[in-house]
XYZ file of C-alpha atoms in Angstrom:
725
model
C -20.445 43.651 16.638
C -23.555 40.851 16.830
C -22.398 37.530 15.208
C -23.921 34.302 14.138
C -21.952 30.590 13.100
C -22.014 30.306 9.612
C -22.227 27.283 7.961
C -20.705 26.629 3.886
C -21.143 23.251 2.604
C -20.608 22.436 -1.444
C -22.347 19.089 -3.126
C -20.461 17.738 -5.685
C -19.941 14.010 -6.927
C -17.741 11.411 -5.700
C -14.645 13.078 -4.537
C -10.946 10.908 -4.736
C -11.349 8.766 -1.410
C -7.399 9.395 -1.101
C -7.363 13.301 -0.880
C -11.329 13.581 0.449
C -9.534 14.618 3.825
C -7.193 16.621 2.758
C -9.931 18.300 0.633
C -11.875 19.012 3.318
C -8.991 20.836 5.878
C -7.668 22.831 2.915
C -11.417 23.818 2.002
C -12.339 24.872 5.496
C -8.907 26.767 6.444
C -9.083 28.324 3.335
C -12.562 29.773 3.985
C -11.499 30.979 7.697
C -8.305 32.661 6.730
C -10.055 34.693 4.144
C -13.121 35.989 6.729
C -10.442 36.316 9.386
C -7.990 38.751 6.803
C -11.677 40.425 6.270
C -11.779 41.038 9.877
C -15.537 38.834 9.822
C -14.465 36.498 12.493
C -14.290 36.899 16.274
C -10.692 36.015 18.007
C -12.785 33.314 19.496
C -14.176 32.134 16.590
C -13.820 27.901 15.909
C -13.554 26.062 12.511
C -15.157 22.405 12.164
C -14.383 21.118 8.952
C -16.608 18.491 7.340
C -16.010 16.383 4.315
C -17.930 13.199 3.317
C -18.128 11.346 -0.092
C -19.880 13.936 -1.714
C -19.597 17.320 0.018
C -17.143 19.708 1.437
C -18.400 22.021 4.303
C -17.496 24.112 7.184
C -18.850 25.408 10.134
C -17.420 28.699 11.366
C -18.039 30.182 14.887
C -18.675 34.151 16.159
C -18.963 35.045 12.041
C -20.353 39.118 11.699
C -22.869 40.465 9.163
C -20.906 43.066 8.248
C -17.055 44.095 9.238
C -16.080 46.968 11.594
C -14.711 49.747 10.170
C -11.156 50.559 10.306
C -8.776 53.566 10.248
C -6.471 53.287 7.573
C -3.450 55.819 6.232
C -3.404 56.343 2.829
C 0.191 57.476 1.393
C -0.516 59.854 -1.634
C 2.584 60.926 -2.805
C 5.622 63.497 -1.840
C 4.714 67.025 -1.197
C 6.688 68.291 -3.787
C 4.655 66.345 -6.738
C 1.139 67.014 -4.397
C 1.162 70.747 -3.669
C 2.670 73.764 -5.825
C 4.804 76.404 -5.146
C 1.697 78.043 -3.367
C 0.514 75.508 -1.561
C -2.187 74.122 -3.733
C -3.068 70.708 -4.476
C -1.711 69.935 -7.905
C -4.124 68.055 -10.557
C -2.247 64.466 -9.645
C -2.850 64.753 -5.835
C -6.600 65.441 -7.103
C -6.901 62.590 -8.979
C -5.682 60.525 -6.471
C -7.552 61.903 -3.851
C -10.891 61.052 -6.459
C -9.810 57.673 -6.639
C -10.085 57.839 -2.745
C -13.156 58.888 -2.746
C -12.057 62.256 -1.268
C -12.192 65.781 -3.027
C -9.966 69.164 -2.465
C -11.515 69.614 0.914
C -9.326 66.896 2.810
C -6.091 69.409 1.448
C -6.018 71.347 4.569
C -6.467 68.135 6.895
C -3.544 65.918 4.870
C -1.056 64.861 6.715
C 2.715 65.745 6.094
C 5.687 63.276 7.209
C 9.262 62.491 6.215
C 9.099 59.297 4.406
C 12.617 57.903 3.769
C 14.484 60.710 1.839
C 11.490 62.611 1.177
C 8.170 64.313 2.418
C 5.531 62.533 1.606
C 1.693 62.951 2.171
C -0.539 60.975 3.848
C -4.649 60.798 4.298
C -6.300 59.661 7.307
C -9.868 57.589 6.299
C -12.288 55.493 7.711
C -12.240 52.124 5.520
C -16.024 51.040 6.005
C -15.932 47.213 6.901
C -16.988 44.441 4.603
C -20.598 43.243 4.451
C -20.743 39.013 4.386
C -21.777 38.165 1.689
C -18.944 40.059 -0.438
C -16.783 38.849 1.786
C -18.468 35.201 1.911
C -17.854 35.367 -1.744
C -14.240 36.253 -1.662
C -13.369 33.762 0.854
C -15.067 31.373 -1.324
C -13.341 32.307 -4.395
C -10.114 32.181 -2.400
C -10.661 28.625 -0.588
C -11.518 26.723 -4.020
C -8.755 28.609 -5.691
C -6.265 26.974 -2.886
C -7.651 23.339 -3.084
C -5.143 20.645 -3.665
C -6.818 19.291 -5.841
C -5.159 16.388 -7.513
C -6.584 16.006 -10.753
C -9.092 19.110 -12.347
C -12.092 17.961 -14.378
C -13.690 19.968 -16.555
C -17.679 19.667 -16.651
C -20.574 21.948 -18.747
C -23.488 23.537 -16.854
C -26.513 23.504 -17.774
C -28.035 26.531 -16.781
C -27.326 29.985 -14.926
C -24.730 30.630 -17.346
C -24.143 32.615 -20.654
C -24.587 29.297 -22.688
C -25.999 26.430 -21.004
C -24.796 23.257 -22.485
C -21.512 24.748 -23.897
C -19.861 27.225 -20.618
C -17.402 25.051 -18.511
C -15.900 25.538 -15.235
C -12.982 23.419 -13.416
C -12.956 21.517 -10.343
C -12.231 18.371 -9.119
C -15.542 16.834 -9.864
C -19.047 18.359 -10.772
C -20.335 20.171 -7.959
C -24.017 20.572 -7.932
C -25.216 22.110 -4.686
C -24.150 25.175 -2.645
C -25.530 25.990 0.994
C -24.754 29.211 2.743
C -26.192 29.921 5.778
C -25.496 32.402 8.739
C -27.211 31.628 11.643
C -30.840 30.825 9.757
C -30.846 33.510 6.847
C -29.150 32.039 3.263
C -25.882 34.417 2.306
C -26.791 35.156 -1.211
C -22.991 33.834 -2.462
C -22.665 31.721 -6.007
C -19.561 29.390 -6.925
C -18.645 27.355 -9.938
C -22.371 28.307 -11.271
C -24.476 27.573 -8.455
C -26.220 29.921 -5.799
C -26.445 29.254 -2.134
C -29.426 28.262 -0.488
C -30.541 25.832 2.262
C -31.255 22.824 0.795
C -28.631 19.425 0.223
C -29.161 15.800 -0.455
C -28.303 12.975 1.976
C -27.415 9.263 1.476
C -27.967 8.042 -2.004
C -29.897 5.301 -0.804
C -31.233 5.249 2.717
C -31.847 9.438 3.369
C -35.341 9.741 4.714
C -36.345 12.740 2.570
C -34.829 14.046 -0.654
C -33.833 17.020 -1.064
C -32.529 17.769 3.032
C -33.206 21.086 4.226
C -30.809 22.696 6.255
C -32.313 24.903 9.104
C -29.618 26.572 10.450
C -25.365 26.511 10.576
C -25.891 24.832 13.418
C -28.437 21.886 13.360
C -26.092 21.200 9.896
C -24.617 18.222 11.297
C -27.568 16.656 12.995
C -29.655 17.150 10.339
C -27.724 15.216 7.663
C -27.307 12.394 10.224
C -31.268 12.125 11.158
C -32.780 13.098 7.418
C -30.075 12.052 5.309
C -28.394 9.332 6.799
C -24.640 10.987 6.295
C -22.001 11.332 9.353
C -21.158 14.604 7.925
C -17.958 14.755 10.101
C -14.615 12.760 8.415
C -12.949 11.726 12.138
C -16.607 11.274 13.520
C -17.128 8.560 10.804
C -13.096 6.955 11.066
C -13.959 6.939 14.511
C -17.217 4.572 14.058
C -15.420 1.951 11.961
C -12.831 1.666 13.831
C -15.147 0.741 16.571
C -17.205 -1.156 14.534
C -14.565 -2.994 13.960
C -13.193 -3.727 16.918
C -17.020 -5.007 17.823
C -17.293 -7.231 14.668
C -13.964 -8.793 15.620
C -15.371 -9.940 19.505
C -18.149 -11.266 17.987
C -16.128 -13.456 15.966
C -14.104 -14.580 18.573
C -10.947 -16.333 19.119
C -8.943 -13.294 19.911
C -9.654 -12.111 16.708
C -8.671 -8.729 15.581
C -8.659 -6.733 12.409
C -5.305 -5.837 10.804
C -3.889 -2.408 11.635
C -3.825 0.026 8.568
C -4.138 3.618 9.098
C -4.266 4.412 5.585
C -6.882 1.707 4.658
C -8.924 2.955 7.385
C -8.604 6.276 5.952
C -9.398 5.867 1.932
C -12.300 3.594 3.692
C -13.888 6.667 5.759
C -13.656 8.397 2.383
C -16.130 5.980 0.648
C -18.937 5.750 2.625
C -21.333 8.113 4.477
C -22.925 5.712 7.067
C -20.838 2.808 7.546
C -22.216 -0.807 8.575
C -19.391 -3.352 9.170
C -20.298 -6.894 7.932
C -18.992 -10.419 8.223
C -17.408 -11.886 6.000
C -15.678 -15.269 4.998
C -13.715 -17.383 2.236
C -12.784 -20.857 1.926
C -10.219 -22.406 4.276
C -7.905 -23.555 1.555
C -6.616 -20.332 0.033
C -4.718 -20.280 3.586
C -2.681 -22.203 2.077
C -1.259 -18.999 0.023
C 1.144 -16.950 2.134
C -0.319 -14.424 4.224
C 0.959 -11.436 3.087
C -0.604 -12.451 -0.654
C -4.119 -12.515 0.658
C -4.212 -9.531 2.968
C -2.549 -7.731 0.102
C -4.925 -8.292 -2.456
C -8.531 -7.960 -0.158
C -6.685 -4.055 1.184
C -5.546 -3.092 -2.226
C -8.002 -4.457 -4.444
C -11.167 -4.578 -2.253
C -10.552 -2.189 0.630
C -11.393 -5.046 3.051
C -10.087 -5.709 6.477
C -8.173 -9.048 7.246
C -8.950 -10.641 10.565
C -5.987 -12.024 12.310
C -5.775 -14.543 15.355
C -4.476 -14.115 18.681
C -1.365 -15.269 17.264
C -1.269 -12.877 14.084
C -2.250 -15.656 11.779
C -4.656 -14.794 9.239
C -8.103 -16.193 9.280
C -10.790 -17.083 6.504
C -12.365 -14.211 8.157
C -12.663 -10.537 6.860
C -14.529 -7.454 7.970
C -16.244 -5.244 4.836
C -17.180 -1.754 5.620
C -20.737 -1.511 3.390
C -22.125 2.256 2.837
C -26.072 1.005 3.121
C -27.716 -1.508 5.868
C -30.125 -3.212 4.623
C -32.402 -5.349 7.428
C -31.212 -8.531 6.028
C -27.268 -8.244 4.924
C -26.699 -11.566 3.993
C -27.294 -10.531 -0.211
C -24.055 -7.921 0.727
C -22.302 -10.390 2.716
C -22.812 -12.765 -0.353
C -21.841 -10.361 -2.961
C -18.533 -9.236 -1.302
C -17.394 -12.954 -0.299
C -18.067 -13.749 -4.783
C -16.536 -10.566 -5.508
C -13.284 -11.828 -3.549
C -12.837 -15.398 -4.156
C -11.691 -14.795 -8.100
C -8.923 -12.119 -6.253
C -7.907 -15.266 -4.050
C -8.131 -18.015 -6.837
C -5.452 -15.598 -8.576
C -3.127 -15.423 -5.686
C -3.244 -19.319 -5.242
C -2.406 -19.874 -9.205
C 0.359 -17.219 -8.772
C 1.901 -19.074 -6.024
C 1.440 -22.485 -7.351
C 3.203 -21.307 -10.999
C 5.740 -19.973 -9.299
C 7.031 -22.474 -7.468
C 7.586 -24.782 -10.540
C 10.525 -22.930 -11.585
C 13.494 -22.258 -9.249
C 14.886 -19.273 -7.915
C 18.208 -20.181 -9.772
C 16.972 -20.779 -12.986
C 15.586 -17.291 -12.971
C 18.868 -15.788 -12.594
C 19.104 -15.541 -16.492
C 16.149 -13.590 -16.688
C 17.827 -10.770 -15.137
C 19.886 -10.233 -17.674
C 16.609 -9.068 -19.816
C 15.720 -6.790 -17.265
C 16.590 -3.206 -17.443
C 17.394 -1.286 -13.711
C 18.896 2.130 -15.506
C 19.461 2.911 -18.717
C 22.780 3.931 -17.470
C 23.623 0.808 -14.953
C 22.953 -1.517 -16.690
C 20.343 -4.569 -16.452
C 19.611 -6.571 -12.862
C 21.567 -8.947 -13.500
C 24.255 -6.110 -13.707
C 23.395 -4.947 -10.662
C 22.844 -8.284 -8.557
C 26.474 -8.674 -9.448
C 27.724 -5.672 -7.802
C 25.746 -6.135 -5.000
C 27.333 -9.341 -4.419
C 31.086 -7.881 -4.679
C 30.253 -5.115 -2.373
C 28.391 -8.011 0.282
C 31.980 -9.125 0.020
C 33.869 -6.135 0.717
C 31.449 -5.749 3.838
C 32.202 -9.328 5.124
C 36.055 -8.645 4.431
C 35.565 -5.624 6.647
C 34.104 -7.254 9.554
C 36.590 -10.430 9.306
C 39.503 -7.719 10.069
C 36.833 -5.809 13.052
C 36.360 -9.465 14.287
C 32.724 -8.654 14.037
C 30.520 -10.407 15.187
C 31.773 -13.363 15.267
C 34.935 -12.986 16.828
C 38.305 -14.436 16.659
C 37.377 -17.962 18.013
C 35.103 -18.175 14.540
C 36.926 -18.097 12.011
C 35.177 -20.312 9.969
C 31.847 -18.282 10.120
C 33.244 -15.430 8.213
C 33.513 -17.737 5.378
C 30.195 -19.093 6.093
C 28.658 -15.331 6.405
C 30.351 -14.608 3.034
C 29.054 -17.525 0.973
C 25.507 -17.038 2.558
C 25.426 -13.441 1.386
C 26.823 -14.356 -1.897
C 23.985 -16.416 -2.457
C 21.470 -14.461 -1.187
C 22.897 -11.603 -3.433
C 22.409 -13.982 -6.712
C 18.996 -14.576 -5.960
C 17.936 -11.314 -4.041
C 16.229 -9.518 -7.255
C 14.637 -13.124 -9.138
C 11.426 -12.734 -7.517
C 11.115 -9.998 -9.240
C 10.509 -12.350 -12.327
C 7.400 -14.308 -10.563
C 3.897 -14.089 -11.635
C 3.176 -12.785 -8.011
C 5.661 -9.872 -7.189
C 4.483 -9.239 -11.048
C 1.317 -8.413 -10.023
C 1.972 -7.327 -6.582
C 5.450 -5.406 -6.454
C 4.936 -4.705 -2.958
C 5.694 -8.104 -2.126
C 9.120 -8.219 -3.519
C 11.655 -9.926 -1.253
C 8.573 -11.380 0.861
C 8.449 -13.992 -2.014
C 11.576 -14.750 -2.316
C 11.674 -15.674 1.050
C 8.737 -17.769 0.550
C 10.198 -19.604 -2.596
C 13.988 -19.939 -1.023
C 12.178 -21.556 1.404
C 10.341 -23.885 -0.599
C 13.353 -24.886 -2.100
C 14.916 -25.779 1.239
C 17.604 -23.146 0.803
C 19.658 -22.050 4.207
C 17.353 -19.730 6.874
C 19.917 -17.167 6.459
C 19.559 -17.141 2.982
C 15.832 -16.756 2.386
C 15.601 -14.467 4.976
C 18.591 -12.214 3.744
C 16.454 -12.410 0.734
C 13.238 -10.827 2.234
C 15.276 -8.712 4.713
C 17.673 -7.021 1.964
C 15.256 -4.261 1.500
C 14.674 -3.260 4.702
C 14.126 -0.688 5.990
C 11.599 0.078 3.516
C 10.414 3.252 5.555
C 10.930 5.296 8.075
C 10.583 3.207 11.390
C 10.681 -0.196 9.944
C 12.813 -2.802 11.395
C 15.927 -3.982 10.657
C 17.059 -6.847 8.965
C 17.026 -9.681 11.186
C 20.349 -11.813 10.705
C 23.808 -10.981 9.860
C 23.342 -12.182 6.046
C 20.765 -9.766 5.411
C 22.241 -6.714 7.356
C 24.892 -7.197 5.214
C 22.860 -7.804 1.910
C 20.570 -4.846 3.203
C 24.170 -2.539 3.241
C 25.565 -3.600 0.110
C 22.129 -2.906 -2.187
C 21.558 0.524 -0.724
C 25.072 1.509 -1.373
C 25.023 0.006 -4.604
C 21.950 2.112 -5.545
C 23.391 5.290 -3.794
C 26.906 5.209 -5.184
C 25.133 4.321 -8.537
C 22.297 7.097 -8.201
C 24.918 9.746 -7.652
C 27.796 8.453 -9.928
C 25.719 9.587 -12.594
C 24.039 12.941 -10.987
C 20.530 11.560 -10.553
C 20.470 13.782 -6.555
C 17.920 14.674 -4.583
C 16.985 18.440 -4.898
C 14.285 19.945 -3.380
C 11.175 17.782 -2.704
C 11.968 15.687 -5.635
C 13.621 12.486 -4.573
C 12.547 9.914 -7.096
C 15.082 6.766 -6.542
C 14.166 7.441 -2.711
C 18.140 8.253 -2.352
C 17.506 9.898 0.909
C 15.347 6.332 2.617
C 18.224 4.526 0.941
C 20.936 6.666 3.112
C 18.643 6.576 6.048
C 18.713 2.839 6.073
C 22.584 2.808 5.891
C 22.887 4.954 8.814
C 20.253 2.617 11.152
C 21.751 -0.306 9.854
C 25.457 0.922 10.959
C 24.273 2.264 13.559
C 21.669 -0.010 15.335
C 23.850 -3.062 14.130
C 27.054 -1.068 15.471
C 28.950 -2.668 12.180
C 32.334 -1.933 12.680
C 33.183 -0.150 9.086
C 34.651 2.206 7.054
C 32.347 3.960 4.936
C 34.223 5.879 3.171
C 36.471 2.366 2.367
C 33.155 0.849 1.186
C 32.077 3.540 -0.562
C 34.789 3.419 -2.754
C 34.498 -0.082 -3.280
C 31.224 -0.172 -4.545
C 32.319 2.684 -7.331
C 34.701 0.358 -8.171
C 32.407 -2.617 -8.975
C 30.399 -0.059 -11.320
C 34.000 -0.015 -13.597
C 33.829 2.859 -15.871
C 29.868 3.696 -15.864
C 30.117 6.365 -13.234
C 32.240 9.471 -14.918
C 33.971 11.182 -11.881
C 33.320 8.367 -8.908
C 35.754 9.914 -6.242
C 34.183 13.479 -6.852
C 30.190 11.717 -6.345
C 31.845 9.327 -4.129
C 32.513 12.610 -1.688
C 28.762 14.187 -2.279
C 27.222 10.728 -1.344
C 29.599 10.886 1.850
C 28.049 13.987 2.874
C 24.820 13.704 2.113
C 25.124 10.233 4.091
C 26.443 12.308 7.122
C 23.506 14.719 6.500
C 20.910 12.281 7.644
C 23.088 10.775 10.229
C 23.218 14.684 12.208
C 19.457 14.203 11.399
C 18.750 10.541 12.747
C 21.014 11.387 15.992
C 18.795 14.863 16.350
C 15.747 12.577 15.964
C 17.351 10.043 18.687
C 17.264 12.984 21.275
C 20.556 14.156 21.353
C 20.719 18.377 20.991
C 22.095 19.726 17.673
C 25.691 20.987 19.380
C 26.273 17.229 20.988
C 25.760 15.889 17.860
C 28.578 18.001 16.038
C 30.558 17.972 18.654
C 30.980 14.103 18.288
C 30.655 13.874 14.878
C 33.460 16.801 14.286
C 35.852 13.905 15.371
C 35.117 11.271 12.680
C 34.580 7.966 15.492
C 33.373 4.406 14.537
C 29.749 4.563 13.862
C 29.527 2.205 16.611
C 30.763 3.965 19.066
C 28.671 7.223 18.325
C 25.219 6.401 20.691
C 27.879 5.589 23.300
C 29.996 9.160 23.074
C 26.776 11.036 22.647
C 25.483 9.894 26.208
C 28.696 10.409 27.811
C 28.780 14.133 26.076
C 25.091 14.523 27.544
C 26.486 13.303 30.781
C 28.965 16.023 30.524
C 27.477 18.902 29.169
C 25.206 18.328 33.016
C 28.267 18.476 34.870
C 28.694 22.029 36.523
C 32.708 22.044 34.735
C 31.183 21.442 31.587
C 30.772 25.552 30.123
C 34.168 26.438 31.855
C 36.194 23.497 29.673
C 34.071 23.937 26.754
C 35.241 27.265 26.685
C 38.560 26.715 27.772
C 38.664 24.259 25.030
C 37.457 26.419 22.305
C 39.933 29.316 23.579
C 42.861 26.611 23.228
C 42.285 25.421 20.053
C 41.829 29.074 18.299
C 45.273 29.928 19.842
C 46.611 26.974 18.321
C 45.242 27.996 15.255
C 46.811 31.255 14.895
C 50.241 29.818 16.263
C 49.917 27.999 13.051
C 52.492 25.023 13.878
C 50.649 22.154 14.063
C 53.065 20.455 12.755
C 56.009 21.310 14.740
C 53.518 21.048 17.901
C 52.742 17.521 17.146
C 56.398 16.605 17.380
C 57.165 19.175 20.495
C 57.329 17.837 24.369
C 56.676 19.597 27.357
C 60.133 20.643 29.532
C 59.058 20.913 32.920
C 62.312 23.374 33.023
C 60.828 25.325 30.987
C 56.949 25.415 33.011
C 57.857 29.026 34.992
C 54.520 29.787 36.108
C 53.282 28.637 39.062
C 49.563 28.382 37.341
C 51.505 26.078 34.560
C 53.653 24.234 36.908
C 49.696 23.240 38.384
C 48.391 22.829 35.188
C 50.870 20.062 33.947
C 51.131 18.417 37.213
C 47.158 18.424 37.520
C 47.331 16.941 33.202
C 50.105 14.369 34.609
C 47.855 12.486 37.083
C 44.198 13.248 35.467
C 45.644 12.502 31.758
C 46.581 8.859 32.097
C 43.367 7.720 33.927
C 41.220 9.646 31.079
C 42.893 8.046 28.397
C 42.436 4.604 29.991
C 39.008 5.011 29.898
C 38.733 6.352 26.821
C 40.551 2.836 25.077
C 37.919 0.721 27.323
C 35.095 2.862 26.073
C 34.199 4.388 28.947
C 33.615 7.869 27.381
C 31.335 8.986 30.014
C 34.038 8.353 32.597
C 36.817 9.692 30.422
C 34.938 13.432 30.273
C 33.989 13.299 33.808
C 37.437 12.343 34.616
C 38.720 15.428 32.582
C 36.154 17.575 34.431
C 38.575 17.981 37.184
C 41.097 20.317 35.272
C 38.553 23.024 35.277
C 40.180 24.390 37.990
C 43.647 24.126 36.885
C 43.061 25.266 33.169
C 41.092 28.757 34.206
C 44.180 29.544 36.475
C 46.321 29.264 33.599
C 44.641 31.370 31.577
C 44.082 34.120 34.905
C 47.908 33.921 35.343
C 50.296 33.076 32.149
C 50.656 34.750 28.846
C 50.875 31.786 25.867
C 52.490 34.034 23.789
C 55.459 34.971 25.303
C 58.452 36.798 23.737
C 60.970 34.244 24.671
C 60.791 31.696 21.654
C 61.429 28.422 23.709
C 59.066 29.432 26.530
C 56.164 30.251 23.722
C 56.749 26.996 21.948
C 56.973 24.640 25.226
C 53.271 26.734 26.577
C 52.050 25.934 22.934
C 52.991 22.594 23.679
C 51.325 21.854 26.871
C 48.054 23.307 24.907
C 48.439 20.813 22.352
C 48.668 17.916 24.594
C 45.538 19.224 26.571
C 43.841 19.603 23.695
C 44.474 16.551 21.819
C 43.395 14.751 25.284
C 40.117 16.877 25.880
C 39.102 15.891 22.471
C 39.726 12.083 21.774
C 35.716 11.739 22.820
C 33.843 14.958 21.354
C 35.065 17.892 20.145
C 34.361 20.008 23.009
C 34.327 23.555 21.896
C 31.345 22.769 20.139
C 29.200 22.574 23.215
C 30.184 26.327 24.567
C 27.665 28.090 24.365
């Protein structure tokens, strides 16, 4: 079949910037999928999506004017229904054939075939290929119907409808133009009250002509750029902005660079049709305000790109992505500088006002802030976090981590810092700055605490107790911050699970998955030797009678955290069976990474497969024996070792197990597993030559005891049976 390239553009009013790229990709993908399903595209067709603030478009190569005819087979009805006793067509069959465009002449040619339990009639036919105008109309309707529109608008049509001014349609924004070109020919389709043509509109102010005429599908992007002053492609426009930002920063000099923010770059790309980056500045006096405040107000409110110096400090220069390119940009630059100045002045005012009141003085105000209607106020929450933080420190004291037995007083200092930080951690929620910019909670608490002269450990912990805030975020920087972050996340998790606010499907309004992953990362990466089950129980106790069934919700929470732990470890590159093998023996969390590395090294050994399979076999034998408690107290009698293979295995165990145990106790998990690999030969010979379930009771129990000792030794680092293929 002969093909041409296809171009479809829907011209609309300004689209929601945060949804633009997704809308553009979905529009192009929807068109392509529908045309492909109708047989109008070729196997090597390529789709290019275009999305600018006022248009969604797609360019698809190798699209046919008409799809090829296809052979199809229609199932009609059972033979007993379609043919009478004389083999003639029944009225029901004739009606069915008529619906398919056939008549009684095809009856002799019908195919009879068993379908299920009955014999049925089938008709071979040729389905005419769909024409492009019909197929594209269907594709447009389907693509628009499936767009991920954040919020639909209803608007009235002024023409080409039954009741001009009264007939309404729904779309993400009012649509004003439709282009559909197959090669250079217009495809007669319509949608949203629009009929396809070849004209569109360019930049509101800088287009060379209006309307812009698109001669053919392949000239779309070039014509829009040259005649309409519009860069139609989202990615092309994004790359252009990124390049201009870097060049502008280089012109400023001093090692300056624009702040890196992919989401901001995406949003700005969706706001401009032909970008022009300009350098602006503000008064240096505003640099006295914490740079996080200034950066946030410039990014969030104005969509500006702050400039940082070579040391990462904010400068008084910033970059604006303009949608116009005047010969003299001074008016645009001056306008943006006037707009940002009140924002920065507000930030300075908030900062100055907040510092007039100490964090300690804000504590009573937390009693007036509801945390959750079932869990009380922020004041009550802070008290619970303080109690949980104390429980964490006591566990660390018991394990002599991180200070060791030589620094007993350090644990008292850590507890004191954690208690103080817990009391103050939520007070910055009552400040003007955090009220205006909630994203700065914790950060402003750190600044205000430093202003008051509080200890660095406390100030940093106030900021870091929210960490990690998102996937890949940094962990708390000091021990106080780690203790407080762990306590804060456990308070949230235990409380929410305790009142039944459990994540379901994709819904997680309280970000409990993120909190659980934060607990996992802190315990693993900080190697904190705590008993999580005991901590969860302590946390639940701090809620008093607020949790209706704490034991059950605690079990549910621990399972939830275990799932996050397994997922986290798999993301670190460990195989699922390696993770399961280690977690099955319930090790201390700080030992997990080392055990996983040991298992990975063990799996690479030639003996690994056979030993894992033998371990699984031993487990099954002992499970069927059903006398675990009896075996735990049993001792292997050398006098009852009759077969040479069991004597050899016992002798090998006497030699190998003490060494493997010593390595395990020293934390040399890799060496311990590698030492156990020497047992492969004796284990294989044992199962080849020895009947474990002997008829004599004492002989059978002795052999089971031998295997029990071996099973216990082999599964200290990980449950090796999980590694069996």
